[in-house]
XYZ file of C-alpha atoms in Angstrom:
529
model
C -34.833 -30.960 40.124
C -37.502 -31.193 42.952
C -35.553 -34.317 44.594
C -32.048 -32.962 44.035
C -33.428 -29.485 45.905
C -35.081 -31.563 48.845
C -31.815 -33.595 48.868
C -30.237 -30.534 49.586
C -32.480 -29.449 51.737
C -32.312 -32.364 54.066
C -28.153 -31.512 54.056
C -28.842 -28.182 54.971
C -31.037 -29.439 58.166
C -28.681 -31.902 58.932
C -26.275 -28.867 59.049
C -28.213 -26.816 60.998
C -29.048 -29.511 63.408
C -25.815 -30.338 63.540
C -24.457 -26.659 64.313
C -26.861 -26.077 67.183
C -25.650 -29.514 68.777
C -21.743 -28.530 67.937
C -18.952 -27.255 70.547
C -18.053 -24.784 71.114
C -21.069 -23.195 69.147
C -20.769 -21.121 65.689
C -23.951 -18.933 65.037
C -21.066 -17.969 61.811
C -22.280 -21.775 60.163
C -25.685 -19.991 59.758
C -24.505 -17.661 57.034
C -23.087 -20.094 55.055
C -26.360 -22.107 54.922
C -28.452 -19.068 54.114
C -26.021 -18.482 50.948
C -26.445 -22.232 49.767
C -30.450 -21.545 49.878
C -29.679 -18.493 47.671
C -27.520 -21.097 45.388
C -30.417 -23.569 45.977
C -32.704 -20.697 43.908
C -34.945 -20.451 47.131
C -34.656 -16.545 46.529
C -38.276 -15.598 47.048
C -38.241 -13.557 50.534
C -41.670 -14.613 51.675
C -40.241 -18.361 51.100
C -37.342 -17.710 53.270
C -39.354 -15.731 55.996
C -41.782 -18.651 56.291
C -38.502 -20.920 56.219
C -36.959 -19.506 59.275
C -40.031 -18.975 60.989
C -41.155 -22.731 60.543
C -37.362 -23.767 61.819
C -37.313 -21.227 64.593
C -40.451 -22.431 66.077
C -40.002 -26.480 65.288
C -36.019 -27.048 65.289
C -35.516 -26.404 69.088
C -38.179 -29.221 69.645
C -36.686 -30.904 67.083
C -32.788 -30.892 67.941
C -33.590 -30.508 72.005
C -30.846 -27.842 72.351
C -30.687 -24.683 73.243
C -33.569 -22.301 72.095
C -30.981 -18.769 71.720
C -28.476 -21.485 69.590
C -31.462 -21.991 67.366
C -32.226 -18.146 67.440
C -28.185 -16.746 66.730
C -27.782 -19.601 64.295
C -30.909 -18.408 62.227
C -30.466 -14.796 62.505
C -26.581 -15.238 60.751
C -28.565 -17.731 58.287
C -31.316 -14.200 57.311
C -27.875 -12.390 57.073
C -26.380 -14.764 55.007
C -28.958 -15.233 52.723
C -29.521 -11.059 51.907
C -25.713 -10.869 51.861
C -25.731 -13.513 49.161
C -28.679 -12.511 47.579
C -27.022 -8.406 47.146
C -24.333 -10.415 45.880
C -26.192 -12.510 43.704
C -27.977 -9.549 42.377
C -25.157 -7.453 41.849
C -23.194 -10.282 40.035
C -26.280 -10.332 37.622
C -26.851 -6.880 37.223
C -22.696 -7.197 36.300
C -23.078 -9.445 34.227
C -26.219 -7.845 32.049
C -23.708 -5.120 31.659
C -21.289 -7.004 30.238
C -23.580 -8.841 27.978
C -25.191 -5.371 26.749
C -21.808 -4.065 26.455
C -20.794 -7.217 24.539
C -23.971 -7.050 22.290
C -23.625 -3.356 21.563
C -19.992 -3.749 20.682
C -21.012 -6.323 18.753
C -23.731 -3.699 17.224
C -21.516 -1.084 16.420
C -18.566 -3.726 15.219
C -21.703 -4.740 12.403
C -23.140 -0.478 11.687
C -19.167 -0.030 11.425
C -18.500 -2.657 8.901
C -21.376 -1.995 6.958
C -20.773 1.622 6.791
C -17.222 0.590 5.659
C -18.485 -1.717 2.937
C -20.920 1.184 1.791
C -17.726 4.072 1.409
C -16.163 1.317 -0.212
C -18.579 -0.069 -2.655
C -21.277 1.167 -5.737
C -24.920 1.284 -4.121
C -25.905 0.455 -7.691
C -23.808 -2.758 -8.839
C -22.220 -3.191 -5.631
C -18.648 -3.687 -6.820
C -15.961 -1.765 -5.733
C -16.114 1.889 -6.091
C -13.079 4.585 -6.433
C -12.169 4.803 -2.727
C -11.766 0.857 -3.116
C -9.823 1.266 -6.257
C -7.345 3.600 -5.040
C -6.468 1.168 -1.977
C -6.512 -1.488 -4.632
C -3.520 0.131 -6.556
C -1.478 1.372 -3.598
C -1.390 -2.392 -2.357
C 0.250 -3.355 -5.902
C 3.701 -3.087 -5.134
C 5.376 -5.766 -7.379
C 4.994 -6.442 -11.058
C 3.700 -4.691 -13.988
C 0.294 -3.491 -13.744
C -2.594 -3.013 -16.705
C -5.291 -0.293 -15.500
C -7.769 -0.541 -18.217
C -10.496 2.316 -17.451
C -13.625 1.298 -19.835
C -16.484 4.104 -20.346
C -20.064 3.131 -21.805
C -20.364 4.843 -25.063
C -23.201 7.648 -24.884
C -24.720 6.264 -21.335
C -26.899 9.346 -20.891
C -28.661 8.937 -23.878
C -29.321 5.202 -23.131
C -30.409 6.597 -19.025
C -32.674 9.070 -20.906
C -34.686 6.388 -22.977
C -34.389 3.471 -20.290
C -35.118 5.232 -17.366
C -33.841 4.908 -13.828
C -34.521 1.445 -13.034
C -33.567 -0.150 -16.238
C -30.520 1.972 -16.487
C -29.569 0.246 -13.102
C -30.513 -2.901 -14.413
C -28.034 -2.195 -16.715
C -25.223 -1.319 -15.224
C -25.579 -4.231 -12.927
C -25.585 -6.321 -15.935
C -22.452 -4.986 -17.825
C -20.902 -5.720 -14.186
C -21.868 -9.371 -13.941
C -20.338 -9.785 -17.913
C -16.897 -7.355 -16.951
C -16.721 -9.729 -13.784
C -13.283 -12.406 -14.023
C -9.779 -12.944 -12.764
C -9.234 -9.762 -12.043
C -10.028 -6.513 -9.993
C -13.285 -4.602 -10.905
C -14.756 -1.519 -9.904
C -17.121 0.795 -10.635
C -16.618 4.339 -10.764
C -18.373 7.036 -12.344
C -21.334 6.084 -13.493
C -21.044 5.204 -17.074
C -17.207 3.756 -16.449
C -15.751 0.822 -14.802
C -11.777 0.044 -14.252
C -9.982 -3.398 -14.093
C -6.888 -4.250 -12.977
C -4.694 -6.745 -14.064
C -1.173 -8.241 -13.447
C 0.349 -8.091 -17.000
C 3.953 -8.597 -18.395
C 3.606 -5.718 -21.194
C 1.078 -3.210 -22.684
C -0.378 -5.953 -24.787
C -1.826 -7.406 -21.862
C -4.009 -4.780 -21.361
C -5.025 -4.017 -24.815
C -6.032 -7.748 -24.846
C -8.129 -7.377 -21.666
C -9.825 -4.199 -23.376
C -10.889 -5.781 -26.209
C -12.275 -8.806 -24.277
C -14.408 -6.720 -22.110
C -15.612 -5.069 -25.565
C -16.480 -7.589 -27.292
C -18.673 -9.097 -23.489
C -20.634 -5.943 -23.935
C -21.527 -5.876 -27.372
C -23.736 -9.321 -27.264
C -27.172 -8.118 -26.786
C -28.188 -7.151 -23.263
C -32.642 -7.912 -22.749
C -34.140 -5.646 -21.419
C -38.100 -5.145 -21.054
C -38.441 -7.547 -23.734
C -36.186 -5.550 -26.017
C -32.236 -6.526 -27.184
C -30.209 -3.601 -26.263
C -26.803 -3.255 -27.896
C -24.411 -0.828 -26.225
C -20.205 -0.181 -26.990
C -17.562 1.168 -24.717
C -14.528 2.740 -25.117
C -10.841 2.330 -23.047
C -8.168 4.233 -22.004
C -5.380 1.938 -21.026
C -2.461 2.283 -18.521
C 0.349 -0.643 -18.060
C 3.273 0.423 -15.971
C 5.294 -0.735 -12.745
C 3.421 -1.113 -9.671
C 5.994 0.171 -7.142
C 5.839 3.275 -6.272
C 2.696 4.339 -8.392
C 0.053 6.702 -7.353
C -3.343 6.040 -7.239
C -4.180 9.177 -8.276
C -1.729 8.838 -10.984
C -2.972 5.687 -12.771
C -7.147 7.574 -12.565
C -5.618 10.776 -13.881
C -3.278 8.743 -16.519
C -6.449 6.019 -17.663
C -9.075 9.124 -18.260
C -6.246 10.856 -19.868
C -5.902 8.205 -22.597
C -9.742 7.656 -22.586
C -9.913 10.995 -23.877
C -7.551 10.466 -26.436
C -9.559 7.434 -27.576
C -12.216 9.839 -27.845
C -10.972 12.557 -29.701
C -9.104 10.136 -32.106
C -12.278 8.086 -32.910
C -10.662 5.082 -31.659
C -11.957 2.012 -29.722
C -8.754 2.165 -27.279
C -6.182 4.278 -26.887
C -2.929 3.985 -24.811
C -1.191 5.990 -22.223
C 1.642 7.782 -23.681
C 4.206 10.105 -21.261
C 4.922 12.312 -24.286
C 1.730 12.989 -25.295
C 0.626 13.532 -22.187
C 3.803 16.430 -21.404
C 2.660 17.812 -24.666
C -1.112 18.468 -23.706
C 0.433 19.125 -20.164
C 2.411 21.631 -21.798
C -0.815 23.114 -23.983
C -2.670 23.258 -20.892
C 0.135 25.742 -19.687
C -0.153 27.545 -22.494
C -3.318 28.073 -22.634
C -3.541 29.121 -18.955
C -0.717 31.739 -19.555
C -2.448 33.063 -22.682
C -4.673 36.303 -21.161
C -1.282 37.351 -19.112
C 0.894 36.964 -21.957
C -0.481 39.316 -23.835
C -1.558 41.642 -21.032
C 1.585 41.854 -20.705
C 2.617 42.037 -24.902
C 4.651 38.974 -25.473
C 3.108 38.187 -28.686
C 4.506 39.964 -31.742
C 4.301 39.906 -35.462
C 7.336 38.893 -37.123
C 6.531 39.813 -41.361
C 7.513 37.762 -44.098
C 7.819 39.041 -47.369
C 5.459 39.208 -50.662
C 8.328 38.977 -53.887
C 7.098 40.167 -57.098
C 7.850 37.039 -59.149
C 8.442 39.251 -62.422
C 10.811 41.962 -60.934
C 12.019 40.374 -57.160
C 10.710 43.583 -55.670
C 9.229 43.593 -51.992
C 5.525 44.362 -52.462
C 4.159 43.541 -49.376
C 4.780 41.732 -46.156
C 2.604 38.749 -44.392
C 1.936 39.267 -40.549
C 2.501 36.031 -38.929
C 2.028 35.638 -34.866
C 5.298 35.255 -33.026
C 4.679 34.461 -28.661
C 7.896 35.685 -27.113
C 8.502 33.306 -23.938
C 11.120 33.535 -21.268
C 11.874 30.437 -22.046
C 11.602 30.345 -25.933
C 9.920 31.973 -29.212
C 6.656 29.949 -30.014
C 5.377 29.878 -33.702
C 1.767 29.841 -34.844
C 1.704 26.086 -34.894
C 2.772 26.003 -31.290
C -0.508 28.255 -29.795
C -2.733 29.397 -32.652
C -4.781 26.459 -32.442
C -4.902 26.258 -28.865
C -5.930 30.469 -29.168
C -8.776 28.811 -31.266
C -9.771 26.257 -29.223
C -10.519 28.563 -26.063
C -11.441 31.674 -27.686
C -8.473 33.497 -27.179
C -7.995 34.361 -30.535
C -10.488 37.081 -31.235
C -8.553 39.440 -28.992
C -4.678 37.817 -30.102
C -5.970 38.517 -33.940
C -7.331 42.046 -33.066
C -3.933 43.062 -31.110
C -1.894 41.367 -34.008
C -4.000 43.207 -36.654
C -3.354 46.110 -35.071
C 0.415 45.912 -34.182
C 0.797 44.885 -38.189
C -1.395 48.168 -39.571
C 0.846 49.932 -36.931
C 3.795 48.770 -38.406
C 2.680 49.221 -41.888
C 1.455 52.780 -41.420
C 5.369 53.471 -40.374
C 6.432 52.007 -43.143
C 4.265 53.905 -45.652
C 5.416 57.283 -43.957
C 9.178 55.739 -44.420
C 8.693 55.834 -47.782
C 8.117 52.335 -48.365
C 3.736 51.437 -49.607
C 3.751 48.092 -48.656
C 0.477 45.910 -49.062
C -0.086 44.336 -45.231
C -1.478 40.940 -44.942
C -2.606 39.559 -42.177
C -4.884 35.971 -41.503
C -7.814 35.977 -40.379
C -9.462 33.172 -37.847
C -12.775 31.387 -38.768
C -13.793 32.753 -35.226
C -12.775 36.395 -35.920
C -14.106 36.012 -39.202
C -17.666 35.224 -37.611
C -17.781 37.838 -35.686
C -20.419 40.584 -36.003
C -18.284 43.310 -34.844
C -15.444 42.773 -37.620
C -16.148 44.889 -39.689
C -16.007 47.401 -37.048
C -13.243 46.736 -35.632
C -11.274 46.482 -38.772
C -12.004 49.946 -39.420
C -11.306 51.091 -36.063
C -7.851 49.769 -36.104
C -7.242 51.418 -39.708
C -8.305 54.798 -38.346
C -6.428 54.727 -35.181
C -3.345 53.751 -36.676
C -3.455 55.630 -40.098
C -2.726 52.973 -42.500
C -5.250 53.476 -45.723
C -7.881 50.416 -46.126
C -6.225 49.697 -49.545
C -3.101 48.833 -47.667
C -5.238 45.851 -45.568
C -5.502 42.247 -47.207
C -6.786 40.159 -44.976
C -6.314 36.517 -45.612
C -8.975 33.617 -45.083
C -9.527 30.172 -45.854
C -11.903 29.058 -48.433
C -14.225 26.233 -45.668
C -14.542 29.994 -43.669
C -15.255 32.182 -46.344
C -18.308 29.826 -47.389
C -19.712 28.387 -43.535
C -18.733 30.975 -41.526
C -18.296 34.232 -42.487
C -19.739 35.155 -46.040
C -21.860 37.804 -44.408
C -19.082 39.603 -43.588
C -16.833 39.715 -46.546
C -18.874 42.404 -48.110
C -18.922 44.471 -45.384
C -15.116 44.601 -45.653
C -14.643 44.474 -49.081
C -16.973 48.126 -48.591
C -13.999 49.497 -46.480
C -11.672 49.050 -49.380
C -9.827 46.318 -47.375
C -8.539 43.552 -50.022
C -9.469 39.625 -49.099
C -7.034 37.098 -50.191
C -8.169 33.574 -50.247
C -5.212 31.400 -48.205
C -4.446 27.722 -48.793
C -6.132 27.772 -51.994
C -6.684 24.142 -53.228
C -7.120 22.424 -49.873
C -10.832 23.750 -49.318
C -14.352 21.803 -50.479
C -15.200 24.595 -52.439
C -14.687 24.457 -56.406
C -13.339 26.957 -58.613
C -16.114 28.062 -59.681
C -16.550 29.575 -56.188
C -14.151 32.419 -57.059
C -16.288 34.104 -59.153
C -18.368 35.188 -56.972
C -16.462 35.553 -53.704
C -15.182 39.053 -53.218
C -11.555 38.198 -53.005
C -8.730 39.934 -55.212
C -5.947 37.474 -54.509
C -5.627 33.729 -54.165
C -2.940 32.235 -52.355
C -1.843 29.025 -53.817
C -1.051 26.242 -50.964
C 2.309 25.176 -50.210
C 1.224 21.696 -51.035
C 0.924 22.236 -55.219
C 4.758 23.763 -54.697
C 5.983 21.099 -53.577
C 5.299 18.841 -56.085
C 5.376 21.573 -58.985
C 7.846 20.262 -61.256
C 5.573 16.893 -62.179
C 3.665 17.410 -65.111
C 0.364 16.767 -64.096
C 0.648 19.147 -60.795
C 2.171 22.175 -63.473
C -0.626 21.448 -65.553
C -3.201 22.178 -62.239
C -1.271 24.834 -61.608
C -1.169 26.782 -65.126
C -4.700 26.214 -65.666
C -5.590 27.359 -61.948
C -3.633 30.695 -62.212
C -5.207 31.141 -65.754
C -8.433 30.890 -64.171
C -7.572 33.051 -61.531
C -6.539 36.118 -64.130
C -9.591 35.709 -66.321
C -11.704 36.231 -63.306
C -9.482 39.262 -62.161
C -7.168 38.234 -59.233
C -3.476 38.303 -58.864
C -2.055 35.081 -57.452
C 0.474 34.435 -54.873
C 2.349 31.171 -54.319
C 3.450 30.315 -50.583
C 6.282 28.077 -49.681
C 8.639 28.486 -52.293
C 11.731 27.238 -51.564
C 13.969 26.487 -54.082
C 15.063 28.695 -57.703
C 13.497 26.080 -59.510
C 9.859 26.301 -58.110
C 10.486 30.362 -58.182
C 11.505 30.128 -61.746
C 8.431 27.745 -62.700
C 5.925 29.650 -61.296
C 7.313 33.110 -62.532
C 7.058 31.416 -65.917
C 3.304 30.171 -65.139
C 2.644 34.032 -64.784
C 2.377 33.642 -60.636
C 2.262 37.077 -59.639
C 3.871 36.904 -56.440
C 5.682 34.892 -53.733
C 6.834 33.935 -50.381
C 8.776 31.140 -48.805
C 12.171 30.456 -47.175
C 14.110 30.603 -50.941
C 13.382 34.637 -50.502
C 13.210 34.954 -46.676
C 12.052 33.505 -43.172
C 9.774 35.831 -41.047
C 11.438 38.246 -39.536
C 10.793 41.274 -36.925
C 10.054 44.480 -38.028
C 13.325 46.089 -37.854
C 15.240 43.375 -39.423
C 12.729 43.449 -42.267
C 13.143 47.348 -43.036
C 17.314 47.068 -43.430
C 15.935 45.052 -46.744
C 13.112 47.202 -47.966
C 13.771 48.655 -51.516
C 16.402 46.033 -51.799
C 15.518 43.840 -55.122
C 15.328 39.786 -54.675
C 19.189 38.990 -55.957
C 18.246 36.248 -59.377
């Protein structure tokens, strides 16, 4: 480097020499020789001052010319070297700025992409998470798809005795064994979802089971052989035109299912789905609905088997939709499930002691009979209530049966049977012969009727079930009850049972439910034999 600079150096004399000798003179040749010093990196100002003093005092001497051609030519060469020098400075100030801009870009390209990965991917397993997912699925646009949404059975327990770490260590695990040809992520965190191309449902169930049967081989951890199950809700469907949302909504949908039926796996199903769509409905309409008093008691009515008389009537729940009349099997259940029914069996009892009392002052002493709910049955204002309703609406306790199962009576409302019992309200025991209890249990429950299920009547001309049933109603007279038999429906049955010494019965061979004003044309009107 030393000899290529003084190489250039000795041009740049010869230059110089050479300029001051030229004609016609150019002092201009001066600032293109002090920019070739700056490109010959000899940038350092005291350098160049003791550079063009050395040349102003030796090179007239040297090139015996013209002292103020030596003088103009070095003045242009100063000027040319600080112009090139700015310039040179400038163009590397320039170009740091570029390079930081490049290297921040750069920076922020990499925080960016990172921060991307981490909204798109578990911080615990890193695989996929939801956000992920969802892209996932609306990039599926041909085929049929399986969406298999698998949920570690009781996780929280296992978090609980593992802790956090090995919990995590555990859920990275069951990742690494759910990991294969196809798409995995990790969502909540107890469940993970794979997606598959399949050609039918099948596919998926296949897939499920595989991923099962990963997870149940022992996972070590801390020295100890952890054994954990999972449970799926499957989806298979055509990708075009399918939601993301859809699919998550759809998979937890059937892993539910899988849940409440006990099962291992359990497949999407439209109808089922419309039909819990359509509970949900329900259930959310419920409070207005009888705000604004759409439900209703239609009464069925209590034959005497001997005579064909009208005795008594049942009260049975009627829900009077726009749309449709529902029947107890379409919302009692659902009433049950979100407490509803405590004030739907109060107004019901009510509107049927109502209608009763009416009736008595027609004329007509009807017994009224109206179910009781395991729920209203535990509650500790029953009692209260029940006597309440009889003294607002005027209909004598005697007039009051109030039916209830057999499992309630004994788990969860015992306590309060003698409380009624002390109002002079009758109990009836309903569904007799489906319950755990034996019938030894009637002789001390404080019921006065039992109602035989519809069940026995069905199958009451084989011998075997008469037999059950002639011994049952025996037992039922020795201890003091009358007996009623529900779902008769043909003159046989009726005729049978009447000649068992039934008491009493009800069923669609004497008459459907029916509103109340339909049901008092018949009153005093004898069953035609």
């Amino acid at each position: 480097m030393r000899a290529r600079a003084h190489a250039a150096l000795r041009e740049l004399l010869e230059e110089l020499v050479a300029a001051v000798r030229a004609e016609p003179f150019d002092p201009a040749v001066g600032q293109r020789i002090g920019a070739e010093l700056v490109d010959l990196r000899m940038s350092s100002p005291p350098v160049i001052g003791m550079t063009v003093r050395l040349l102003a005092e030796r090179l007239p001497s040297f090139v015996d010319g013209d002292p103020a051609r030596v003088h103009a030519l070095l003045e242009t060469l100063v000027t040319g070297f600080v112009t090139a020098q700015r310039d040179a400075a400038v163009g590397a100030a320039e170009q740091m700025n570029r390079s930081e801009k490049i290297h921040w870009r750069r920076v922020q390209t990499d925080l960016q992409q990172r921060l991307q990965d981490a909204l798109l991917h578990d911080p615990i397993t890193g695989l996929p998470n939801a956000q992920h997912l969802r892209r996932h699925l609306a990039g599926c646009t041909t085929g049929r798809i399986g969406f298999c949404l698998l949920s570690i059975d009781r996780y929280a327990e296992l978090a609980d005795t593992l802790g956090h770490d090995n919990a995590a260590k555990l859920l990275t695990a069951v990742a690494h064994r759910l990991t294969g040809d196809h798409f995995l992520a990790h969502l909540d965190v107890d469940q993970f979802a794979l997606v598959v191309d399949v050609t039918d449902t099948d596919d998926v169930i296949k897939l499920a089971d595989r991923c099962r049967r990963a997870l149940q081989a022992p996972f070590p951890l801390d020295g100890h052989a952890l054994r954990i199950d999972a449970t799926a809700g499957l989806v298979e469907a055509r990708a075009a035109g399918a939601d993301p949302d859809h699919w998550l909504r759809d998979a937890r949908l059937a892993l539910g299912w899988a849940r409440h039926d006990r099962r291992d796996h359990a497949v999407f199903e439209t109808g089922r789905a419309e039909a819990e769509r359509r509970r949900h409905r329900l259930a959310a309409a419920m409070p207005s609905a009888l705000a604004n008093a759409e439900f209703l008691a239609h009464y069925q009515p209590l034959y005497r088997l001997t005579d064909g008389v009208i005795i008594g009537v049942e009260a049975l729940a009627r829900w009077q939709r726009p749309e449709a009349l529902l029947r107890p099997a379409d919302f009692i259940t659902l009433a049950e499930h979100t407490g509803m029914i405590r004030p739907l069996g109060r107004y019901l009892l009510e509107q049927a002691c109502r209608q009763g009392a009416r009736w008595r002052r027609a004329g007509h002493d009807l017994l009224i009979s109206v179910n009781l709910s395991p729920l209203q049955l535990g509650e500790p204002t029953l009692a209260a209530d029940v006597a309440d309703i009889l003294h607002r609406s005027g209909l004598p306790a005697g007039n009051l049966q109030l039916e209830i199962t057999e499992s309630a009576a004994l788990t969860d409302g015992y306590a309060a049977l003698p409380q009624l019992t002390d109002l002079g309200v009758r109990l009836a025991l309903d569904d007799f012969g489906t319950g755990y209890s034996s019938l030894a249990t009637l002789s001390w429950l404080p019921v006065t009727n039992a109602k035989l299920a519809a069940e026995f009547i069905t199958d009451a001309g084989a011998p075997a079930v008469t037999e059950v049933l002639r011994h049952t109603i025996g037992l039922c007279h020795a201890l003091g009850m009358t007996v009623t038999a529900e779902g008769i429906e043909t003159q046989d049955q009726e005729r049978l049972l009447r000649d068992l010494g039934c008491d009493q019965g009800q069923g669609y061979h004497f008459a459907h439910p029916m509103p109340a004003p339909a049901l008092t044309e018949r009153l005093g009107i004898a069953h035609d034999w």
